[in-house]
Coordinates of C-alpha atoms (C1' of nucleotides) in Angstrom, one line a residue:
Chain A
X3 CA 0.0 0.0 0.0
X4 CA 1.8 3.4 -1.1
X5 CA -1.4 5.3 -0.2
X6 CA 0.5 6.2 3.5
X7 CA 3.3 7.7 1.6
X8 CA 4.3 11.1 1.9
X9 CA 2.4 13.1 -0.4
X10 CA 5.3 14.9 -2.7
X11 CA 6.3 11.2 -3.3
X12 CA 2.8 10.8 -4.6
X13 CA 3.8 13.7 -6.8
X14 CA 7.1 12.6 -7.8
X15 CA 5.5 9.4 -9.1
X16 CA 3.1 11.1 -11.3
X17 CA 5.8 13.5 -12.4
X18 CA 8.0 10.6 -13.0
X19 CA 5.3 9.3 -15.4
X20 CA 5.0 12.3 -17.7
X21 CA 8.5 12.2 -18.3
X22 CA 8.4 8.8 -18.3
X23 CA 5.8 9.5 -21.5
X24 CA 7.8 12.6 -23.1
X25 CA 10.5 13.6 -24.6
X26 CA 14.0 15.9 -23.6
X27 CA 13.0 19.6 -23.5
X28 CA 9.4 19.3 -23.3
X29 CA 7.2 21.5 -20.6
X30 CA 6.2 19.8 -16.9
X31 CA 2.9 21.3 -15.1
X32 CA 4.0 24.9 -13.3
X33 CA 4.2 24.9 -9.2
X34 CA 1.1 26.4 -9.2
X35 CA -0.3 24.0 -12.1
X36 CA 0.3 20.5 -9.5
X37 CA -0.5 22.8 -6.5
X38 CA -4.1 23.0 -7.7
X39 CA -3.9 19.3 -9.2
X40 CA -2.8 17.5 -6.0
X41 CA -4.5 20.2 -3.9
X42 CA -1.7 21.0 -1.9
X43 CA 0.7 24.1 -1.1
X44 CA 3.2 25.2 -3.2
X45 CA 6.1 24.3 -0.8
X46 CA 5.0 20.2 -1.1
X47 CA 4.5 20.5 -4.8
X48 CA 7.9 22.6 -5.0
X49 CA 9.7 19.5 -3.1
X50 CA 8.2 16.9 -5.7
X51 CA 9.7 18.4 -8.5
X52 CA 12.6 19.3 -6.3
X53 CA 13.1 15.1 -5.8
X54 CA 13.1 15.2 -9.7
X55 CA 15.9 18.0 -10.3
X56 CA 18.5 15.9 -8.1
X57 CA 17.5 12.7 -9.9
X58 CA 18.6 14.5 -13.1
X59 CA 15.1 13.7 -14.6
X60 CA 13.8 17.3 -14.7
X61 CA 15.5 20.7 -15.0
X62 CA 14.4 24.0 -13.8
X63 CA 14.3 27.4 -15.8
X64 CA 13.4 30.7 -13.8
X65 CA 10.8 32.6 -15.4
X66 CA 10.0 29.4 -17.9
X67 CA 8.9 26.4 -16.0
X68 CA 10.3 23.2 -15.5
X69 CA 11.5 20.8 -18.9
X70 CA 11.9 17.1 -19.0
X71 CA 15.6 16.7 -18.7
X72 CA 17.7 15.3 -21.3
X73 CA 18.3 11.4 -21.3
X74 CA 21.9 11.1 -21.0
X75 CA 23.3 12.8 -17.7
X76 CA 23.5 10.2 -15.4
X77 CA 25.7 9.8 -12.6
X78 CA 28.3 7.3 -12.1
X79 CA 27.0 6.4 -8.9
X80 CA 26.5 2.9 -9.3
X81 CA 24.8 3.3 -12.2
X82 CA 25.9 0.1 -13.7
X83 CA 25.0 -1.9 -10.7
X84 CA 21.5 -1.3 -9.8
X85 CA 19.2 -1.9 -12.3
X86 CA 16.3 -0.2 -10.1
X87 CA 18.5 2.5 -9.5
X88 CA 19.3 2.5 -13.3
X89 CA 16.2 3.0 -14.7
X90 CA 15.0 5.3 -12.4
X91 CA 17.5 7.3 -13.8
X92 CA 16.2 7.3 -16.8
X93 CA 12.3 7.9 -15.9
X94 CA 11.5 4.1 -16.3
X95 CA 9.9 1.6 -13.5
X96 CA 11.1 -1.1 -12.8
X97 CA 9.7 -4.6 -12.3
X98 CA 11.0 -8.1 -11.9
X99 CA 9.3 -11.9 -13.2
X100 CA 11.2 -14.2 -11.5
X101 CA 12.7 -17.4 -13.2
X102 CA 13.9 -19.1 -10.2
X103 CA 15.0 -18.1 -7.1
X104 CA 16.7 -21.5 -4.8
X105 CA 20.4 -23.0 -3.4
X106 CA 22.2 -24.6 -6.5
X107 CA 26.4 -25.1 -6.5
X108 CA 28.6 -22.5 -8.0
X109 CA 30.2 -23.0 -11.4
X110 CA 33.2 -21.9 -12.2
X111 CA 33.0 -18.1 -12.5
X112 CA 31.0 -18.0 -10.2
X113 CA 32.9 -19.7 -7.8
X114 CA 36.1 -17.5 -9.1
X115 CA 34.3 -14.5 -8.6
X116 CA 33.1 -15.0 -5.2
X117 CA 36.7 -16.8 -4.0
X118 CA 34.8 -20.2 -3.2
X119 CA 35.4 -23.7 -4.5
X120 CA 33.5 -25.1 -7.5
X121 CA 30.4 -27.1 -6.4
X122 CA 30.3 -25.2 -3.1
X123 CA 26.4 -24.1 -2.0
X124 CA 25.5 -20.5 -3.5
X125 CA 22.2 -19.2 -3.2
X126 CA 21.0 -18.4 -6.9
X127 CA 18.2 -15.2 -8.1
X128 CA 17.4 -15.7 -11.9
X129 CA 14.6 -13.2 -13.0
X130 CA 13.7 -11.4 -15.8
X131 CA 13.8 -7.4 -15.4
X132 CA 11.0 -5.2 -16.9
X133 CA 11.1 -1.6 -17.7
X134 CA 7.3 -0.4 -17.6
X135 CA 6.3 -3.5 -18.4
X136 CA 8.9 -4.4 -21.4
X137 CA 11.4 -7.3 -20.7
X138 CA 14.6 -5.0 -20.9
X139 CA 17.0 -7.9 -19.2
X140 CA 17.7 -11.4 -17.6
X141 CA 19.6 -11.4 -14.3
X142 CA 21.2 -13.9 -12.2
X143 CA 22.3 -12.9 -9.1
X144 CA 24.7 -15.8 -7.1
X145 CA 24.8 -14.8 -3.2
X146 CA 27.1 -16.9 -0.5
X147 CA 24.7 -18.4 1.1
X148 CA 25.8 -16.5 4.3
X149 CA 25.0 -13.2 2.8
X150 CA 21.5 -14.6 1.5
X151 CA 20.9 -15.6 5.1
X152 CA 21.1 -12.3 6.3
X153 CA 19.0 -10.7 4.0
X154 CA 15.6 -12.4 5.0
X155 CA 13.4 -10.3 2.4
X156 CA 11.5 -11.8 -0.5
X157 CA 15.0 -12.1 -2.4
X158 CA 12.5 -12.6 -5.9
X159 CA 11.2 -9.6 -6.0
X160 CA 12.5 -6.4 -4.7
X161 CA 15.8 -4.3 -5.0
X162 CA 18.7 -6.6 -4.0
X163 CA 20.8 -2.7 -2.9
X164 CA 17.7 -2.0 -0.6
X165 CA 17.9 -5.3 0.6
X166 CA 22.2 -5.2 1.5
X167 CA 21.1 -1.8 2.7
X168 CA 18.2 -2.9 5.3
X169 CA 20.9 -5.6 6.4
X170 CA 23.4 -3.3 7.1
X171 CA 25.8 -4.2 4.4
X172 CA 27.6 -1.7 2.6
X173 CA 28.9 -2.2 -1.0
X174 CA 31.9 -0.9 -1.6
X175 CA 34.0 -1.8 -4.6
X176 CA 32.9 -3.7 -7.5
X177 CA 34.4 -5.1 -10.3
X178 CA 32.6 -5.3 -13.8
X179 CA 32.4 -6.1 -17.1
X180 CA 30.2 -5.5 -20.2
X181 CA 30.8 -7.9 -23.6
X182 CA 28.0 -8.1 -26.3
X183 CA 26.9 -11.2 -28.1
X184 CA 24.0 -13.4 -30.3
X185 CA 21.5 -14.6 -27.7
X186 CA 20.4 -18.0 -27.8
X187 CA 17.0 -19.0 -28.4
X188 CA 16.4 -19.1 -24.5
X189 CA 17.1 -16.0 -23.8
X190 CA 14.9 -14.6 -26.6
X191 CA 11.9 -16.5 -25.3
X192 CA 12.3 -14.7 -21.7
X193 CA 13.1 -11.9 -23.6
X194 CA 10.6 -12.1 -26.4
X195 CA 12.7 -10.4 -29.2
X196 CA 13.6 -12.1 -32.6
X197 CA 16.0 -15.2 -33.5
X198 CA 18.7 -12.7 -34.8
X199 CA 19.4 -10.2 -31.7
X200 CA 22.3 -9.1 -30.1
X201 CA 23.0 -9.0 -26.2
X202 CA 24.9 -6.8 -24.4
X203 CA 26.2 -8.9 -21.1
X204 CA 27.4 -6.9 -18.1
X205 CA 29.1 -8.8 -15.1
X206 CA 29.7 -7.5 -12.0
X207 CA 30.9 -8.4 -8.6
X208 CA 30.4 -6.1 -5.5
X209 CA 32.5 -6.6 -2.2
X210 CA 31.7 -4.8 1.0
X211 CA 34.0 -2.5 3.1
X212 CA 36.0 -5.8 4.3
X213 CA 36.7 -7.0 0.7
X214 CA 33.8 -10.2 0.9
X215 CA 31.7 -10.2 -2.2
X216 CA 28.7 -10.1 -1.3
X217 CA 27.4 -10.8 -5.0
X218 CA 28.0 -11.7 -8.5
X219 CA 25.8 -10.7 -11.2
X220 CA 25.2 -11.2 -15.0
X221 CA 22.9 -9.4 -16.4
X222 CA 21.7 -9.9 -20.1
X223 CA 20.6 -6.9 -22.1
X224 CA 18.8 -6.7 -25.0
X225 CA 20.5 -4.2 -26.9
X226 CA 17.6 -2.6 -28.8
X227 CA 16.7 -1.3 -25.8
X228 CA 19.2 -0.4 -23.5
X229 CA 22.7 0.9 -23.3
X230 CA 25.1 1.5 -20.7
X231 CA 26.2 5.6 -20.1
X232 CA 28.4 7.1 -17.4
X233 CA 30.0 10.5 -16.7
X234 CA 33.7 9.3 -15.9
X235 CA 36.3 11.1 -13.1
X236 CA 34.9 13.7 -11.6
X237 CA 32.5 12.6 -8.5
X238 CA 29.2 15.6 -9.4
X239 CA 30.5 19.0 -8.1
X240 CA 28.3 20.9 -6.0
X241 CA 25.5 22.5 -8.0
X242 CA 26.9 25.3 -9.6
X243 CA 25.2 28.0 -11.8
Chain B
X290 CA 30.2 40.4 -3.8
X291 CA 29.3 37.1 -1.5
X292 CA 26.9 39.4 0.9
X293 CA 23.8 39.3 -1.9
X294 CA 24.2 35.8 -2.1
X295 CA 21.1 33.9 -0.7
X296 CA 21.3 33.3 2.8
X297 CA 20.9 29.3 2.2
X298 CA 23.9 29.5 0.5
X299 CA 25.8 31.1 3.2
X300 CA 25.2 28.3 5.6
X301 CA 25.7 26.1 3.2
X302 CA 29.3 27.3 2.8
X303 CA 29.8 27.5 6.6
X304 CA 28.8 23.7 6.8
X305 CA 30.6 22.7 4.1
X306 CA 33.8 24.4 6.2
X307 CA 32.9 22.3 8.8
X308 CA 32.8 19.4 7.4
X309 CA 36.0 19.4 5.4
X310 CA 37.5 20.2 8.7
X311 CA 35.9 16.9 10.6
X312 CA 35.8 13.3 10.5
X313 CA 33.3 10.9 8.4
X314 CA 30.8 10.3 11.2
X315 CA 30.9 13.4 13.3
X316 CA 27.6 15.2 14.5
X317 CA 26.9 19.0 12.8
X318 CA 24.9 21.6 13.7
X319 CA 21.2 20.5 14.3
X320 CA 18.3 22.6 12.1
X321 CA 17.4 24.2 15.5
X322 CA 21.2 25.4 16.2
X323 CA 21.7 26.8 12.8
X324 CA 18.2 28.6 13.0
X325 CA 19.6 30.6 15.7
X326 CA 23.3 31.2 14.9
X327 CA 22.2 32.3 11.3
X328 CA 19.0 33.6 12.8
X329 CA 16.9 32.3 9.9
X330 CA 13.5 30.1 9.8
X331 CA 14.0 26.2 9.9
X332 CA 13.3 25.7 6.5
X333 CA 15.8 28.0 5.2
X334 CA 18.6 26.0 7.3
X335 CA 16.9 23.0 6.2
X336 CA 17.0 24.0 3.0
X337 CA 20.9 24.6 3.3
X338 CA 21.4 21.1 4.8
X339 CA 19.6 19.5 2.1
X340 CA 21.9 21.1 -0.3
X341 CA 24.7 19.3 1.0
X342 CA 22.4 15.8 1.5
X343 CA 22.7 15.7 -2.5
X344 CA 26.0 16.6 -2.5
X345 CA 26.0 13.0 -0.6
X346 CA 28.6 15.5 1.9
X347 CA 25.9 15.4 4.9
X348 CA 23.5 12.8 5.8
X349 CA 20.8 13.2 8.1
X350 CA 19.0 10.6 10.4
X351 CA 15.4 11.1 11.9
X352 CA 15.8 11.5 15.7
X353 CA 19.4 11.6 15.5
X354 CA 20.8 14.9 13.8
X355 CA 22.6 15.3 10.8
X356 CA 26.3 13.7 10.1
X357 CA 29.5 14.1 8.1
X358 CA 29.0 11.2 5.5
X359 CA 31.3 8.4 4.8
X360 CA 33.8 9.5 1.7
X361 CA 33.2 6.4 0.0
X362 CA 30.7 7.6 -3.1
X363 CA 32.2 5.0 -5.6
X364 CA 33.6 6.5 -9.1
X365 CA 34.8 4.9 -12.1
X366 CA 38.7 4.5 -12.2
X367 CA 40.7 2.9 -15.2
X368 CA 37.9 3.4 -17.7
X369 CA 38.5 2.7 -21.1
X370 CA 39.3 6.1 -22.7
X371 CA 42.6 5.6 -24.9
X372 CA 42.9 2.9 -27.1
X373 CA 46.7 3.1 -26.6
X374 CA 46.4 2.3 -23.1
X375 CA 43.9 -0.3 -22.8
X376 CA 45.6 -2.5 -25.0
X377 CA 48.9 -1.8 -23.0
X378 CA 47.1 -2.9 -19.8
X379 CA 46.5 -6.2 -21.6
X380 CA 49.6 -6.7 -22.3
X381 CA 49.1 -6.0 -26.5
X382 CA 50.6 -3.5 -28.8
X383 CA 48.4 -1.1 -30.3
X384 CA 49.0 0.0 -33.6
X385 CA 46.5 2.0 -36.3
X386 CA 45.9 2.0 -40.2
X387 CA 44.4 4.7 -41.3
X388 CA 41.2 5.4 -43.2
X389 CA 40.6 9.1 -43.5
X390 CA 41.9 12.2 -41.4
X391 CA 40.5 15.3 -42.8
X392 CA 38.2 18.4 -41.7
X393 CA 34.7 17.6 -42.3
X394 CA 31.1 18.7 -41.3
X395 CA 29.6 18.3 -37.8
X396 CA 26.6 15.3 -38.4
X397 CA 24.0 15.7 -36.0
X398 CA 25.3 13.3 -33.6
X399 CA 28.4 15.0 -33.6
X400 CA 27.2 18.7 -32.9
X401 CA 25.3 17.7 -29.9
X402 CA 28.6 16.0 -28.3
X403 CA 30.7 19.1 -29.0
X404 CA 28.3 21.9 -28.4
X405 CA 28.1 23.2 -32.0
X406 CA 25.9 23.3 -34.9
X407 CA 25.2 21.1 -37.5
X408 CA 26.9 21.5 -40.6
X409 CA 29.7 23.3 -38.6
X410 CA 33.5 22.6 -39.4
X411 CA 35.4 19.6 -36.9
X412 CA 38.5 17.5 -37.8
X413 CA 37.1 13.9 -38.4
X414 CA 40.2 10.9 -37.9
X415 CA 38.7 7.3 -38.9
X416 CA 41.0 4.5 -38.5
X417 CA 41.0 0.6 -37.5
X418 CA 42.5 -0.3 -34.4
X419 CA 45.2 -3.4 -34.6
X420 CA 46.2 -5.0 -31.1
X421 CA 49.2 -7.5 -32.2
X422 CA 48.1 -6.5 -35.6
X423 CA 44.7 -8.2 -35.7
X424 CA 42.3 -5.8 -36.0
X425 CA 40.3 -5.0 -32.8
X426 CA 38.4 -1.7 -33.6
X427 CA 36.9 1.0 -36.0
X428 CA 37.4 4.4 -34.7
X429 CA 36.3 7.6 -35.5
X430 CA 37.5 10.8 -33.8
X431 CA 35.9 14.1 -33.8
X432 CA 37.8 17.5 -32.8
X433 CA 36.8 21.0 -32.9
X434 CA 38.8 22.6 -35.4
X435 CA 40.6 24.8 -32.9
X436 CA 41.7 21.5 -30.9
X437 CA 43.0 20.1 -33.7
X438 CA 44.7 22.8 -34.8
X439 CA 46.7 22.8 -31.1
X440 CA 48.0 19.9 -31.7
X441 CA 50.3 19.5 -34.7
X442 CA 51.2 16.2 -34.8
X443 CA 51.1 13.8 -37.3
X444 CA 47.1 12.9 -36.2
X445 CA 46.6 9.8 -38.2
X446 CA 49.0 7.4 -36.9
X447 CA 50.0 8.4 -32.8
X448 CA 47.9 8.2 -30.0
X449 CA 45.8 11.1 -29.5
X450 CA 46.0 11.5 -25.8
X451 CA 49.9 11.4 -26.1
X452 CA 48.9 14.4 -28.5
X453 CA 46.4 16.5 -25.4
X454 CA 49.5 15.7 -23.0
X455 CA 52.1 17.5 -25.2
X456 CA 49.5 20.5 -26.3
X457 CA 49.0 21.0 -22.5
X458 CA 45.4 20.0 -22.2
X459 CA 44.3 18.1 -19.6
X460 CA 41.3 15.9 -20.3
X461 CA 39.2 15.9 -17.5
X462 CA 35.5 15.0 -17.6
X463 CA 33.7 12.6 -19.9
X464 CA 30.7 11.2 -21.1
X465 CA 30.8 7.4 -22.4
X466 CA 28.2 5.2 -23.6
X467 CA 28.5 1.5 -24.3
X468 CA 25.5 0.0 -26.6
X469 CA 25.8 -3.0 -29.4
X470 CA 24.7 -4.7 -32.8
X471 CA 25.2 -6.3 -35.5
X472 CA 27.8 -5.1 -37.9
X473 CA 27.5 -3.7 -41.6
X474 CA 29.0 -4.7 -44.5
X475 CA 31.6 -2.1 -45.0
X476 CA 32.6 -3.0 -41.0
X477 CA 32.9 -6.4 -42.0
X478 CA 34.9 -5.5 -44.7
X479 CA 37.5 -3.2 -42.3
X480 CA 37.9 -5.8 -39.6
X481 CA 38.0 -8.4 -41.6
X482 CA 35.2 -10.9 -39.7
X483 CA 32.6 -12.6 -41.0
X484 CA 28.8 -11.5 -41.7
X485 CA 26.9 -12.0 -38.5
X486 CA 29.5 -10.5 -36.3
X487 CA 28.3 -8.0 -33.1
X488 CA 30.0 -5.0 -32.4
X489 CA 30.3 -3.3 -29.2
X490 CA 30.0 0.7 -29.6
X491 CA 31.3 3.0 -27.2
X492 CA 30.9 6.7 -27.6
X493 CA 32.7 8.8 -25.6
X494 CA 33.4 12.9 -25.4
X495 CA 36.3 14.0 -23.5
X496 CA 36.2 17.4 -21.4
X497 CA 39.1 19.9 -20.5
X498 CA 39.1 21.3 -16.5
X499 CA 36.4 24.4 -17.9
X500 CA 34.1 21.9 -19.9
X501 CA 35.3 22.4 -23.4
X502 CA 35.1 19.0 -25.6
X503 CA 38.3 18.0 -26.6
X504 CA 37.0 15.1 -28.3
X505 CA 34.0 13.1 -29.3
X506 CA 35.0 9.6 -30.4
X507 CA 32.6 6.6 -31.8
X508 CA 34.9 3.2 -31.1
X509 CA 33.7 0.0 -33.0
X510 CA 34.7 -3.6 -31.3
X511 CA 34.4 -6.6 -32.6
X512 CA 32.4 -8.3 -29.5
X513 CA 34.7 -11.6 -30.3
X514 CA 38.0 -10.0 -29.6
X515 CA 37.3 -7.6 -26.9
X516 CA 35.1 -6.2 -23.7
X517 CA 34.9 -3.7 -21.2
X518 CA 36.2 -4.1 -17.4
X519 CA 36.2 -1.4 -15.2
X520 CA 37.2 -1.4 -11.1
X521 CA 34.8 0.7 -9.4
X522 CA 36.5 2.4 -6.1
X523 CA 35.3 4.4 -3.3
X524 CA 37.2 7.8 -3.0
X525 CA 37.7 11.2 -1.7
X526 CA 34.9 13.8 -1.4
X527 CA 35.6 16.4 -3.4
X528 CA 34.5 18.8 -0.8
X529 CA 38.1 18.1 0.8
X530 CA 40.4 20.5 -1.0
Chain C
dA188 C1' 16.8 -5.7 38.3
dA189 C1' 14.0 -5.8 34.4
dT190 C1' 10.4 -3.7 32.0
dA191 C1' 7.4 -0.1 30.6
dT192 C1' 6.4 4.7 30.0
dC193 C1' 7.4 9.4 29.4
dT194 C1' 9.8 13.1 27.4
dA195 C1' 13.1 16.2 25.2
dG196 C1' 15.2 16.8 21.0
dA197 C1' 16.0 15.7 16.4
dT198 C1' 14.4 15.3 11.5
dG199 C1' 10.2 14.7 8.2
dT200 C1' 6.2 16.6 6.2
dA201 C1' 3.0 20.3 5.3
dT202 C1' 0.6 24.9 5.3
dA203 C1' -0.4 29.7 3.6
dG204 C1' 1.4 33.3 2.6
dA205 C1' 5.1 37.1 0.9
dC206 C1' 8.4 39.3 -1.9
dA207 C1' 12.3 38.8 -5.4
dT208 C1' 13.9 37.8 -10.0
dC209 C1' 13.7 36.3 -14.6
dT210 C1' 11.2 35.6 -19.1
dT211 C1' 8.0 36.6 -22.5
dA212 C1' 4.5 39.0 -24.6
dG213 C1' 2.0 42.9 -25.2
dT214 C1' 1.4 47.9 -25.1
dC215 C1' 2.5 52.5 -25.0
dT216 C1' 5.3 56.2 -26.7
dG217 C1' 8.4 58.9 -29.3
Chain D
dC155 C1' 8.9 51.4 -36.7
dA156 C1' 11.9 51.0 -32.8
dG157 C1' 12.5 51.4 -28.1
dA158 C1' 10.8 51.7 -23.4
dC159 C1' 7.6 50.3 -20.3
dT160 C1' 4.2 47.2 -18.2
dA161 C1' 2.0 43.0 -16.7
dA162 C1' 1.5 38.1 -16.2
dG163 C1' 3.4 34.0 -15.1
dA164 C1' 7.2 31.2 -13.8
dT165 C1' 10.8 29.8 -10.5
dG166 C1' 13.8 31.4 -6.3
dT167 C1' 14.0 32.6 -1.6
dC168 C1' 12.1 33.1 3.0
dT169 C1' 9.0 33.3 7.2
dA170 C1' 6.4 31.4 11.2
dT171 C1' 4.1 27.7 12.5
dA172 C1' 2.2 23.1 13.2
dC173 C1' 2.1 18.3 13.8
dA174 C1' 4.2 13.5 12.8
dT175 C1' 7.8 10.3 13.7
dC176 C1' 11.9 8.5 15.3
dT177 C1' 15.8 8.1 19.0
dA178 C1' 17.8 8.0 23.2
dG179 C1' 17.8 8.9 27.8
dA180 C1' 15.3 9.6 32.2
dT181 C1' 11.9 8.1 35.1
dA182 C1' 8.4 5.2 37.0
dT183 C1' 6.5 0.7 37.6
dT184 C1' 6.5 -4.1 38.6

DNA sequence: AATATCTAGATGTATAGACATCTTAGTCTG
DNA sequence: CAGACTAAGATGTCTATACATCTAGATATT
């Protein structure tokens, strides 16, 4: 139930919807447009779209109103390694249709990635990642079974970063790696796309603070419909004007 | 003149002082103790506070108060921005052949990367990439006219960030984007592999320390021969200098 | 001593206004 | 017709207040 939520988060979702529906430079409702709308002051709206401008998903003009941002200024806060977080970003919502979700044994990269043995217990997410609705991706996720144990959630469904975050484990380095390839006729049933399509295939492994991996991750794009940007070196200044 | 400056921004500064002079963890001022020692309303303080939330400086915790925040945002380090040097990493000579090197029109793609209009004047270099001599890579460079001009060497054979270095510009900033597909004819034809090949396209413009593109370059990889790994690392906040 | 309750202080959310500044379009004036 | 002025509408900043929710410590109860 969302219907306890704060009420600018209500805005920001509806907000996020238009742009989700427009394009790069077109005009957002005024303050005093979603004031009137939502029925509330112009402070609460003003947060809403506030929410928006740090997200990079709107931008602000004094004296002109607020424009859907463009697409491509996202951060390089791990932007390759949520995909919530990553199409969020990009005015999308996520959703997940899990495959399978159980304990199977490592093979071997996993078990090189993770620093076990081959065969050793892992605990194993596959599920196929929607963006409003439209298979985008298939993930599997391979835990150590001791970090799946900690993170009692519904492991199928949700965010697996909100998940290390409510148990207390913080991400810290990663490693990764994106290679592109044919998919195979698997993959473009889950995916539903044609027999001739190419997939972009990002692996990734993040460790926490103590150098443990916490988890090891391939993720299968299809490549019609995603690709991966970042704004390199500098961490986002303070915003200047 | 700093005094017309809004007042948000003033506390914003002074916490910004304090916390490049404190510890990751540390307790700041609470909204009430700023409301008097700036004597402003609470949401003006809160308002500078918040500032520095996004700036991921500050974080704030209900019942708590607000704290310095860990310096561990993670950034991209080692990214793949020069040919030259990724192949050294991997232990491979890089070498180039040459396709064309001449001063062409801005397409639209182009323009947008560099700031200019379409149509306007840029200094295109296209060559493949070899790594051992096999070719590895189609790669089209795009410089503003006056950058190219800067930098006299011989542009169609060298490495082009060897080229920045000498002319004194610093590449700082960049954008990159990493998609794929399947490759055309004439691609075929250049890397020598065989019809139903993927490539792996990454796009990239290069920024000087005030924001002028240096360089907007469109790299071609034949998927088979080549991917992407990047370490991800926490680092310093920039708010430390 | 262990548990439950209360409370002060902190941040989170929200209201209803006020004035400042910027942009654009329209109007008046020379 | 060109330039100056005006007004409407948009965002930017700010006030003073209210209540909700969370945390941690103090207090009261059992």
């Amino acid at each position: 139930m969302d219907s306890n939520q704060a009420r600018y988060l209500d805005i920001a979702g509806h907000l996020r919807e238009l742009v989700a529906g427009a394009e790069p430079g077109d005009l957002l409702p005024s303050d005093a447009e979603l004031c009137k709308e939502f029925n509330v002051s112009r402070m609460t709206a003003r947060q809403a779209v506030q929410l928006l401008v740090t997200e990079h998903l709107v931008e602000r003009r004094r004296g002109k109103g607020t424009f859907v941002a463009p697409r491509k200024v996202p951060r390089a806060l791990g932007s390759p390694l949520s995909f919530t977080e990553s199409m969020r970003q990009r005015g999308l919502r996520a959703s997940s249709r899990p495959i399978e979700s159980r304990v199977a044994t490592a093979n071997d990269a996993e078990a090189r990635a993770l620093g076990i043995k081959v065969g050793e217990p892992v605990y194993v997410i596959e599920r196929v990642r929607l963006a409003n609705g439209v298979p985008m991706a298939i993930e599997r996720a391979v835990l150590p079974t001791a970090v799946a144990a900690s993170i009692d959630t519904n492991l199928g469904t949700g965010s697996l970063h909100l998940a290390f975050e409510a148990a207390g484990l913080m991400p810290s380095k990663a490693h990764a790696n994106v290679s592109a390839r044919l998919s195979t006729e698997w993959e473009q049933e889950q995916l539903d796309i044609g027999p001739v399509t190419v997939v972009l295939a990002e692996e990734h492994t993040i460790f926490d603070q103590e150098d443990r991996p916490l988890e090891h991750t391939v993720t299968l794009y299809v490549a019609d419909r995603y690709s991966f940007s970042a704004v390199l070196l500098p961490h986002e200044s303070p915003a200047s004007e």
